[in-house]
Amino acid sequence: MAKGTITVNPKLALMRKLCAKVAPAFRRQFGEMARIQANPVHGPKLFDDTRNGIISILKEELSATGTPLVIDAEKVTLPETCWLIEPLAGRRNFLHARQPVSVHFAYIENGSVLMGGVFFPAEDLLVHVAPGAGVMGPDRLRVAGRADVAHTMAMLPWKTADVVAMKLMEKLDAVEAHTRKTGHTLFDVIEVAAGRADVSIATRTTPLEALLANLLLAESAGVATDMQGAPLSTESTGIVAGNLKTQAKFLDLIK
């Protein structure tokens, strides 16, 4: 390769192009959601309309690549090579016109994630990741290096019933950890990858969330596992993401 040559990831370039199309359409609908103020009749319809509009934009060009497109995958066997898309994550937030809300995507080849990203259309912000290339938002992301769980920042699961059942508040209070709940699994994981939080605990996760969390933390010098400390897979239903120094301590704390 000639000196000074810039390597371009064509899959990422395509997703950047599609994100640019998604953003203005999303913002129009999200503005309307703010205007109707969580209307129980029109809110869910507006969410579905927004989601379907995003799917239409993505399908138009991703289908033309010849690679299978999988949308909102459940716990099923995925094709060895595919685009895996979650067109609108953060439904609870959207219905109350609050952030974060995002589009998730990954390109999988021979069973491995070669490129993935989380796009926040309201802010026009794309956080993307690829093996060996790190995690990039406006800047490269890297986890914090704290070695103790005391006085850390913990991101909690969106489902309050899970927080109560796991007694997370009591356990985290015992080590004087600070807590935050955003209602968005991958936003929380990115907060850890960026060093703004120390651990993200998530339940009821999707296959795409697990795959992206695994890559996002691996590429930001951190680690993500399931609740038992096992590697994440499409079968994982929970995520604990943190740094290498405190991961085992947080796993012991929440078990």
PDB file of C-alpha atoms in Angstrom:
ATOM      1  CA  MET A   1       0.000   0.000   0.000  1.00  0.00           C
ATOM      2  CA  ALA A   2       1.369   3.421  -0.942  1.00  0.00           C
ATOM      3  CA  LYS A   3       2.403   5.755   1.843  1.00  0.00           C
ATOM      4  CA  GLY A   4      -0.427   8.033   2.896  1.00  0.00           C
ATOM      5  CA  THR A   5      -3.149   5.800   1.407  1.00  0.00           C
ATOM      6  CA  ILE A   6      -6.367   5.808   3.465  1.00  0.00           C
ATOM      7  CA  THR A   7      -8.180   2.469   3.764  1.00  0.00           C
ATOM      8  CA  VAL A   8     -11.930   2.873   3.292  1.00  0.00           C
ATOM      9  CA  ASN A   9     -14.380   0.313   4.684  1.00  0.00           C
ATOM     10  CA  PRO A  10     -17.044   0.125   1.943  1.00  0.00           C
ATOM     11  CA  LYS A  11     -19.631  -1.392   4.312  1.00  0.00           C
ATOM     12  CA  LEU A  12     -19.155   1.478   6.758  1.00  0.00           C
ATOM     13  CA  ALA A  13     -19.262   4.017   3.923  1.00  0.00           C
ATOM     14  CA  LEU A  14     -22.613   2.564   2.833  1.00  0.00           C
ATOM     15  CA  MET A  15     -24.015   2.776   6.361  1.00  0.00           C
ATOM     16  CA  ARG A  16     -22.842   6.380   6.714  1.00  0.00           C
ATOM     17  CA  LYS A  17     -24.769   7.183   3.552  1.00  0.00           C
ATOM     18  CA  LEU A  18     -27.907   5.485   4.873  1.00  0.00           C
ATOM     19  CA  CYS A  19     -27.610   7.173   8.272  1.00  0.00           C
ATOM     20  CA  ALA A  20     -27.566  10.533   6.472  1.00  0.00           C
ATOM     21  CA  LYS A  21     -30.894   9.566   4.880  1.00  0.00           C
ATOM     22  CA  VAL A  22     -32.420   8.295   8.113  1.00  0.00           C
ATOM     23  CA  ALA A  23     -31.609  11.358  10.266  1.00  0.00           C
ATOM     24  CA  PRO A  24     -33.914  14.036   8.764  1.00  0.00           C
ATOM     25  CA  ALA A  25     -36.855  11.636   8.454  1.00  0.00           C
ATOM     26  CA  PHE A  26     -36.418  10.550  12.074  1.00  0.00           C
ATOM     27  CA  ARG A  27     -36.164  14.092  13.396  1.00  0.00           C
ATOM     28  CA  ARG A  28     -39.440  15.115  11.733  1.00  0.00           C
ATOM     29  CA  GLN A  29     -41.285  12.213  13.375  1.00  0.00           C
ATOM     30  CA  PHE A  30     -39.532  12.656  16.719  1.00  0.00           C
ATOM     31  CA  GLY A  31     -40.496  16.328  16.736  1.00  0.00           C
ATOM     32  CA  GLU A  32     -44.091  15.306  16.158  1.00  0.00           C
ATOM     33  CA  MET A  33     -43.821  12.847  19.068  1.00  0.00           C
ATOM     34  CA  ALA A  34     -42.708  15.703  21.322  1.00  0.00           C
ATOM     35  CA  ARG A  35     -45.688  17.772  20.162  1.00  0.00           C
ATOM     36  CA  ILE A  36     -48.332  15.129  20.965  1.00  0.00           C
ATOM     37  CA  GLN A  37     -46.703  14.433  24.379  1.00  0.00           C
ATOM     38  CA  ALA A  38     -46.873  10.652  24.836  1.00  0.00           C
ATOM     39  CA  ASN A  39     -50.374  10.341  23.409  1.00  0.00           C
ATOM     40  CA  PRO A  40     -51.366   6.713  24.151  1.00  0.00           C
ATOM     41  CA  VAL A  41     -53.273   6.361  20.868  1.00  0.00           C
ATOM     42  CA  HIS A  42     -51.115   8.179  18.339  1.00  0.00           C
ATOM     43  CA  GLY A  43     -47.723   7.610  20.036  1.00  0.00           C
ATOM     44  CA  PRO A  44     -47.367   3.882  19.245  1.00  0.00           C
ATOM     45  CA  LYS A  45     -48.587   4.467  15.682  1.00  0.00           C
ATOM     46  CA  LEU A  46     -46.025   7.232  15.204  1.00  0.00           C
ATOM     47  CA  PHE A  47     -43.301   4.925  16.512  1.00  0.00           C
ATOM     48  CA  ASP A  48     -44.354   2.186  14.079  1.00  0.00           C
ATOM     49  CA  ASP A  49     -44.512   4.661  11.190  1.00  0.00           C
ATOM     50  CA  THR A  50     -41.027   5.970  12.025  1.00  0.00           C
ATOM     51  CA  ARG A  51     -39.625   2.465  12.338  1.00  0.00           C
ATOM     52  CA  ASN A  52     -41.195   1.331   9.055  1.00  0.00           C
ATOM     53  CA  GLY A  53     -39.822   4.404   7.308  1.00  0.00           C
ATOM     54  CA  ILE A  54     -36.316   3.568   8.507  1.00  0.00           C
ATOM     55  CA  ILE A  55     -36.720  -0.048   7.387  1.00  0.00           C
ATOM     56  CA  SER A  56     -37.759   1.163   3.932  1.00  0.00           C
ATOM     57  CA  ILE A  57     -34.649   3.353   3.635  1.00  0.00           C
ATOM     58  CA  LEU A  58     -32.348   0.553   4.753  1.00  0.00           C
ATOM     59  CA  LYS A  59     -33.960  -2.146   2.623  1.00  0.00           C
ATOM     60  CA  GLU A  60     -33.750  -0.079  -0.532  1.00  0.00           C
ATOM     61  CA  GLU A  61     -29.954  -0.167  -0.639  1.00  0.00           C
ATOM     62  CA  LEU A  62     -28.916  -3.025   1.632  1.00  0.00           C
ATOM     63  CA  SER A  63     -31.048  -5.489  -0.333  1.00  0.00           C
ATOM     64  CA  ALA A  64     -29.165  -4.434  -3.461  1.00  0.00           C
ATOM     65  CA  THR A  65     -25.880  -5.661  -1.927  1.00  0.00           C
ATOM     66  CA  GLY A  66     -27.019  -9.257  -2.352  1.00  0.00           C
ATOM     67  CA  THR A  67     -26.361 -10.018   1.327  1.00  0.00           C
ATOM     68  CA  PRO A  68     -29.335 -11.306   3.365  1.00  0.00           C
ATOM     69  CA  LEU A  69     -30.939  -8.639   5.551  1.00  0.00           C
ATOM     70  CA  VAL A  70     -32.158  -9.723   9.013  1.00  0.00           C
ATOM     71  CA  ILE A  71     -34.296  -7.235  10.962  1.00  0.00           C
ATOM     72  CA  ASP A  72     -34.989  -7.453  14.708  1.00  0.00           C
ATOM     73  CA  ALA A  73     -33.562 -10.969  15.079  1.00  0.00           C
ATOM     74  CA  GLU A  74     -34.861 -13.022  17.954  1.00  0.00           C
ATOM     75  CA  LYS A  75     -32.902 -15.885  19.541  1.00  0.00           C
ATOM     76  CA  VAL A  76     -32.609 -17.783  16.264  1.00  0.00           C
ATOM     77  CA  THR A  77     -29.797 -19.114  14.116  1.00  0.00           C
ATOM     78  CA  LEU A  78     -28.556 -16.322  11.855  1.00  0.00           C
ATOM     79  CA  PRO A  79     -27.230 -16.750   8.321  1.00  0.00           C
ATOM     80  CA  GLU A  80     -23.438 -17.123   8.234  1.00  0.00           C
ATOM     81  CA  THR A  81     -23.273 -13.868   6.260  1.00  0.00           C
ATOM     82  CA  CYS A  82     -25.884 -11.126   6.683  1.00  0.00           C
ATOM     83  CA  TRP A  83     -26.731  -7.553   7.566  1.00  0.00           C
ATOM     84  CA  LEU A  84     -28.251  -7.568  11.051  1.00  0.00           C
ATOM     85  CA  ILE A  85     -30.386  -4.497  11.762  1.00  0.00           C
ATOM     86  CA  GLU A  86     -32.399  -3.135  14.673  1.00  0.00           C
ATOM     87  CA  PRO A  87     -34.167  -0.208  12.970  1.00  0.00           C
ATOM     88  CA  LEU A  88     -35.325   1.736  16.033  1.00  0.00           C
ATOM     89  CA  ALA A  89     -34.101   0.907  19.542  1.00  0.00           C
ATOM     90  CA  GLY A  90     -35.389   2.810  22.562  1.00  0.00           C
ATOM     91  CA  ARG A  91     -39.153   2.531  22.093  1.00  0.00           C
ATOM     92  CA  ARG A  92     -39.923   3.613  25.660  1.00  0.00           C
ATOM     93  CA  ASN A  93     -37.783   6.723  25.205  1.00  0.00           C
ATOM     94  CA  PHE A  94     -39.313   7.539  21.820  1.00  0.00           C
ATOM     95  CA  LEU A  95     -42.858   7.381  23.202  1.00  0.00           C
ATOM     96  CA  HIS A  96     -41.932  10.059  25.742  1.00  0.00           C
ATOM     97  CA  ALA A  97     -39.913  12.091  23.225  1.00  0.00           C
ATOM     98  CA  ARG A  98     -36.705  11.605  25.172  1.00  0.00           C
ATOM     99  CA  GLN A  99     -33.233  10.391  24.266  1.00  0.00           C
ATOM    100  CA  PRO A 100     -31.472   8.102  23.584  1.00  0.00           C
ATOM    101  CA  VAL A 101     -33.107   6.456  20.561  1.00  0.00           C
ATOM    102  CA  SER A 102     -30.969   4.764  17.933  1.00  0.00           C
ATOM    103  CA  VAL A 103     -30.496   2.546  14.883  1.00  0.00           C
ATOM    104  CA  HIS A 104     -28.229  -0.514  15.330  1.00  0.00           C
ATOM    105  CA  PHE A 105     -26.479  -2.418  12.563  1.00  0.00           C
ATOM    106  CA  ALA A 106     -23.803  -5.036  12.003  1.00  0.00           C
ATOM    107  CA  TYR A 107     -22.289  -6.747   8.988  1.00  0.00           C
ATOM    108  CA  ILE A 108     -21.630 -10.419   9.731  1.00  0.00           C
ATOM    109  CA  GLU A 109     -19.459 -12.594   7.497  1.00  0.00           C
ATOM    110  CA  ASN A 110     -18.757 -16.264   8.146  1.00  0.00           C
ATOM    111  CA  GLY A 111     -20.318 -15.851  11.584  1.00  0.00           C
ATOM    112  CA  SER A 112     -18.072 -12.950  12.687  1.00  0.00           C
ATOM    113  CA  VAL A 113     -18.999  -9.277  13.068  1.00  0.00           C
ATOM    114  CA  LEU A 114     -16.744  -7.366  10.673  1.00  0.00           C
ATOM    115  CA  MET A 115     -18.328  -3.964  11.232  1.00  0.00           C
ATOM    116  CA  GLY A 116     -21.072  -2.558  13.417  1.00  0.00           C
ATOM    117  CA  GLY A 117     -22.484   0.684  14.666  1.00  0.00           C
ATOM    118  CA  VAL A 118     -25.008   2.575  16.740  1.00  0.00           C
ATOM    119  CA  PHE A 119     -26.496   5.665  15.081  1.00  0.00           C
ATOM    120  CA  PHE A 120     -28.282   8.331  17.139  1.00  0.00           C
ATOM    121  CA  PRO A 121     -30.313  10.214  14.506  1.00  0.00           C
ATOM    122  CA  ALA A 122     -31.488  13.058  16.750  1.00  0.00           C
ATOM    123  CA  GLU A 123     -27.851  14.078  17.305  1.00  0.00           C
ATOM    124  CA  ASP A 124     -26.653  12.821  13.899  1.00  0.00           C
ATOM    125  CA  LEU A 125     -24.005  10.833  15.803  1.00  0.00           C
ATOM    126  CA  LEU A 126     -22.581   7.524  14.604  1.00  0.00           C
ATOM    127  CA  VAL A 127     -20.483   5.316  16.897  1.00  0.00           C
ATOM    128  CA  HIS A 128     -18.886   2.561  14.825  1.00  0.00           C
ATOM    129  CA  VAL A 129     -16.565  -0.348  15.508  1.00  0.00           C
ATOM    130  CA  ALA A 130     -14.604  -2.968  13.587  1.00  0.00           C
ATOM    131  CA  PRO A 131     -12.109  -5.617  14.715  1.00  0.00           C
ATOM    132  CA  GLY A 132      -8.669  -4.059  15.021  1.00  0.00           C
ATOM    133  CA  ALA A 133      -9.940  -0.571  14.208  1.00  0.00           C
ATOM    134  CA  GLY A 134     -11.189   0.502  17.645  1.00  0.00           C
ATOM    135  CA  VAL A 135     -14.406   2.270  18.564  1.00  0.00           C
ATOM    136  CA  MET A 136     -14.926   5.647  16.909  1.00  0.00           C
ATOM    137  CA  GLY A 137     -17.435   8.364  17.713  1.00  0.00           C
ATOM    138  CA  PRO A 138     -16.278  11.943  17.374  1.00  0.00           C
ATOM    139  CA  ASP A 139     -13.061  10.542  18.927  1.00  0.00           C
ATOM    140  CA  ARG A 140     -11.645   7.107  19.664  1.00  0.00           C
ATOM    141  CA  LEU A 141     -13.223   5.549  22.764  1.00  0.00           C
ATOM    142  CA  ARG A 142     -11.430   3.786  25.615  1.00  0.00           C
ATOM    143  CA  VAL A 143     -12.695   2.447  28.947  1.00  0.00           C
ATOM    144  CA  ALA A 144     -11.700   4.023  32.265  1.00  0.00           C
ATOM    145  CA  GLY A 145      -8.984   2.271  34.263  1.00  0.00           C
ATOM    146  CA  ARG A 146     -10.507   2.219  37.730  1.00  0.00           C
ATOM    147  CA  ALA A 147      -9.478  -0.780  39.814  1.00  0.00           C
ATOM    148  CA  ASP A 148     -12.119  -0.720  42.564  1.00  0.00           C
ATOM    149  CA  VAL A 149     -15.927  -0.839  42.451  1.00  0.00           C
ATOM    150  CA  ALA A 150     -16.373   1.771  45.200  1.00  0.00           C
ATOM    151  CA  HIS A 151     -17.666   5.169  44.043  1.00  0.00           C
ATOM    152  CA  THR A 152     -18.019   4.018  40.436  1.00  0.00           C
ATOM    153  CA  MET A 153     -20.796   4.839  37.942  1.00  0.00           C
ATOM    154  CA  ALA A 154     -23.120   1.923  37.143  1.00  0.00           C
ATOM    155  CA  MET A 155     -25.666   1.927  34.300  1.00  0.00           C
ATOM    156  CA  LEU A 156     -28.779  -0.059  35.257  1.00  0.00           C
ATOM    157  CA  PRO A 157     -31.166  -2.278  33.244  1.00  0.00           C
ATOM    158  CA  TRP A 158     -34.146  -0.452  31.727  1.00  0.00           C
ATOM    159  CA  LYS A 159     -36.665  -2.842  33.292  1.00  0.00           C
ATOM    160  CA  THR A 160     -37.346  -1.793  36.886  1.00  0.00           C
ATOM    161  CA  ALA A 161     -38.623  -5.274  37.774  1.00  0.00           C
ATOM    162  CA  ASP A 162     -35.176  -6.692  36.930  1.00  0.00           C
ATOM    163  CA  VAL A 163     -33.419  -4.053  39.053  1.00  0.00           C
ATOM    164  CA  VAL A 164     -35.646  -4.996  41.987  1.00  0.00           C
ATOM    165  CA  ALA A 165     -35.368  -8.769  41.461  1.00  0.00           C
ATOM    166  CA  MET A 166     -31.559  -8.606  41.314  1.00  0.00           C
ATOM    167  CA  LYS A 167     -31.421  -6.201  44.301  1.00  0.00           C
ATOM    168  CA  LEU A 168     -29.066  -4.031  42.290  1.00  0.00           C
ATOM    169  CA  MET A 169     -29.717  -0.816  44.184  1.00  0.00           C
ATOM    170  CA  GLU A 170     -28.933  -2.426  47.527  1.00  0.00           C
ATOM    171  CA  LYS A 171     -25.792  -4.127  46.232  1.00  0.00           C
ATOM    172  CA  LEU A 172     -24.469  -1.018  44.496  1.00  0.00           C
ATOM    173  CA  ASP A 173     -25.375   1.221  47.430  1.00  0.00           C
ATOM    174  CA  ALA A 174     -23.303  -1.073  49.643  1.00  0.00           C
ATOM    175  CA  VAL A 175     -20.155  -0.051  47.709  1.00  0.00           C
ATOM    176  CA  GLU A 176     -21.329   3.567  47.380  1.00  0.00           C
ATOM    177  CA  ALA A 177     -21.585   3.282  43.607  1.00  0.00           C
ATOM    178  CA  HIS A 178     -23.487   5.945  41.686  1.00  0.00           C
ATOM    179  CA  THR A 179     -26.290   4.693  39.436  1.00  0.00           C
ATOM    180  CA  ARG A 180     -27.996   5.871  36.279  1.00  0.00           C
ATOM    181  CA  LYS A 181     -30.836   4.499  34.161  1.00  0.00           C
ATOM    182  CA  THR A 182     -31.239   5.634  30.541  1.00  0.00           C
ATOM    183  CA  GLY A 183     -33.552   2.976  29.140  1.00  0.00           C
ATOM    184  CA  HIS A 184     -31.113   2.080  26.357  1.00  0.00           C
ATOM    185  CA  THR A 185     -28.738  -0.907  26.498  1.00  0.00           C
ATOM    186  CA  LEU A 186     -26.169   0.071  23.873  1.00  0.00           C
ATOM    187  CA  PHE A 187     -26.064   3.717  24.937  1.00  0.00           C
ATOM    188  CA  ASP A 188     -25.038   2.418  28.367  1.00  0.00           C
ATOM    189  CA  VAL A 189     -22.402   0.129  26.838  1.00  0.00           C
ATOM    190  CA  ILE A 190     -20.987   3.065  24.865  1.00  0.00           C
ATOM    191  CA  GLU A 191     -20.827   5.132  28.065  1.00  0.00           C
ATOM    192  CA  VAL A 192     -18.573   2.408  29.497  1.00  0.00           C
ATOM    193  CA  ALA A 193     -16.508   2.205  26.292  1.00  0.00           C
ATOM    194  CA  ALA A 194     -16.007   5.983  26.459  1.00  0.00           C
ATOM    195  CA  GLY A 195     -14.906   5.935  30.107  1.00  0.00           C
ATOM    196  CA  ARG A 196     -17.918   7.931  31.301  1.00  0.00           C
ATOM    197  CA  ALA A 197     -19.294   4.947  33.251  1.00  0.00           C
ATOM    198  CA  ASP A 198     -17.601   1.963  34.858  1.00  0.00           C
ATOM    199  CA  VAL A 199     -20.112  -0.837  34.353  1.00  0.00           C
ATOM    200  CA  SER A 200     -23.255  -1.426  32.310  1.00  0.00           C
ATOM    201  CA  ILE A 201     -25.699  -4.083  33.497  1.00  0.00           C
ATOM    202  CA  ALA A 202     -28.390  -5.056  30.990  1.00  0.00           C
ATOM    203  CA  THR A 203     -31.158  -7.640  30.887  1.00  0.00           C
ATOM    204  CA  ARG A 204     -33.580  -8.868  28.180  1.00  0.00           C
ATOM    205  CA  THR A 205     -31.018  -8.167  25.482  1.00  0.00           C
ATOM    206  CA  THR A 206     -31.285  -8.877  21.756  1.00  0.00           C
ATOM    207  CA  PRO A 207     -28.738 -10.871  19.708  1.00  0.00           C
ATOM    208  CA  LEU A 208     -27.535  -7.682  18.007  1.00  0.00           C
ATOM    209  CA  GLU A 209     -27.063  -5.908  21.354  1.00  0.00           C
ATOM    210  CA  ALA A 210     -24.953  -8.810  22.609  1.00  0.00           C
ATOM    211  CA  LEU A 211     -22.810  -8.949  19.458  1.00  0.00           C
ATOM    212  CA  LEU A 212     -22.205  -5.196  19.416  1.00  0.00           C
ATOM    213  CA  ALA A 213     -21.544  -4.969  23.160  1.00  0.00           C
ATOM    214  CA  ASN A 214     -18.933  -7.690  22.820  1.00  0.00           C
ATOM    215  CA  LEU A 215     -17.111  -5.881  19.991  1.00  0.00           C
ATOM    216  CA  LEU A 216     -17.508  -2.379  21.449  1.00  0.00           C
ATOM    217  CA  LEU A 217     -15.850  -3.384  24.728  1.00  0.00           C
ATOM    218  CA  ALA A 218     -13.164  -5.564  23.146  1.00  0.00           C
ATOM    219  CA  GLU A 219     -12.132  -2.663  20.896  1.00  0.00           C
ATOM    220  CA  SER A 220     -12.099  -0.108  23.733  1.00  0.00           C
ATOM    221  CA  ALA A 221      -9.816  -2.189  25.998  1.00  0.00           C
ATOM    222  CA  GLY A 222     -12.694  -3.482  28.127  1.00  0.00           C
ATOM    223  CA  VAL A 223     -14.687  -6.690  28.461  1.00  0.00           C
ATOM    224  CA  ALA A 224     -18.339  -7.706  28.142  1.00  0.00           C
ATOM    225  CA  THR A 225     -19.807 -11.009  29.348  1.00  0.00           C
ATOM    226  CA  ASP A 226     -23.158 -12.473  30.277  1.00  0.00           C
ATOM    227  CA  MET A 227     -24.359 -12.437  33.901  1.00  0.00           C
ATOM    228  CA  GLN A 228     -22.383 -15.593  34.699  1.00  0.00           C
ATOM    229  CA  GLY A 229     -19.154 -14.270  33.199  1.00  0.00           C
ATOM    230  CA  ALA A 230     -19.374 -16.357  30.016  1.00  0.00           C
ATOM    231  CA  PRO A 231     -18.580 -14.882  26.578  1.00  0.00           C
ATOM    232  CA  LEU A 232     -21.474 -13.112  24.869  1.00  0.00           C
ATOM    233  CA  SER A 233     -23.305 -14.788  21.996  1.00  0.00           C
ATOM    234  CA  THR A 234     -26.596 -14.436  20.156  1.00  0.00           C
ATOM    235  CA  GLU A 235     -28.106 -16.605  22.900  1.00  0.00           C
ATOM    236  CA  SER A 236     -27.127 -14.206  25.703  1.00  0.00           C
ATOM    237  CA  THR A 237     -30.011 -12.530  27.520  1.00  0.00           C
ATOM    238  CA  GLY A 238     -27.949 -10.304  29.807  1.00  0.00           C
ATOM    239  CA  ILE A 239     -24.799  -8.190  29.610  1.00  0.00           C
ATOM    240  CA  VAL A 240     -22.237  -6.985  32.141  1.00  0.00           C
ATOM    241  CA  ALA A 241     -19.737  -4.620  30.506  1.00  0.00           C
ATOM    242  CA  GLY A 242     -16.783  -3.018  32.248  1.00  0.00           C
ATOM    243  CA  ASN A 243     -13.015  -2.888  32.395  1.00  0.00           C
ATOM    244  CA  LEU A 244     -10.603  -5.771  32.922  1.00  0.00           C
ATOM    245  CA  LYS A 245      -9.753  -4.683  36.472  1.00  0.00           C
ATOM    246  CA  THR A 246     -13.288  -4.573  37.885  1.00  0.00           C
ATOM    247  CA  GLN A 247     -15.274  -7.031  35.730  1.00  0.00           C
ATOM    248  CA  ALA A 248     -14.877  -9.993  38.091  1.00  0.00           C
ATOM    249  CA  LYS A 249     -15.660  -7.772  41.095  1.00  0.00           C
ATOM    250  CA  PHE A 250     -18.922  -6.521  39.576  1.00  0.00           C
ATOM    251  CA  LEU A 251     -19.916 -10.055  38.550  1.00  0.00           C
ATOM    252  CA  ASP A 252     -19.377 -11.251  42.126  1.00  0.00           C
ATOM    253  CA  LEU A 253     -21.293  -8.237  43.456  1.00  0.00           C
ATOM    254  CA  ILE A 254     -24.448  -8.775  41.389  1.00  0.00           C
ATOM    255  CA  LYS A 255     -24.661 -12.572  41.521  1.00  0.00           C
TER     256      LYS A 255
END
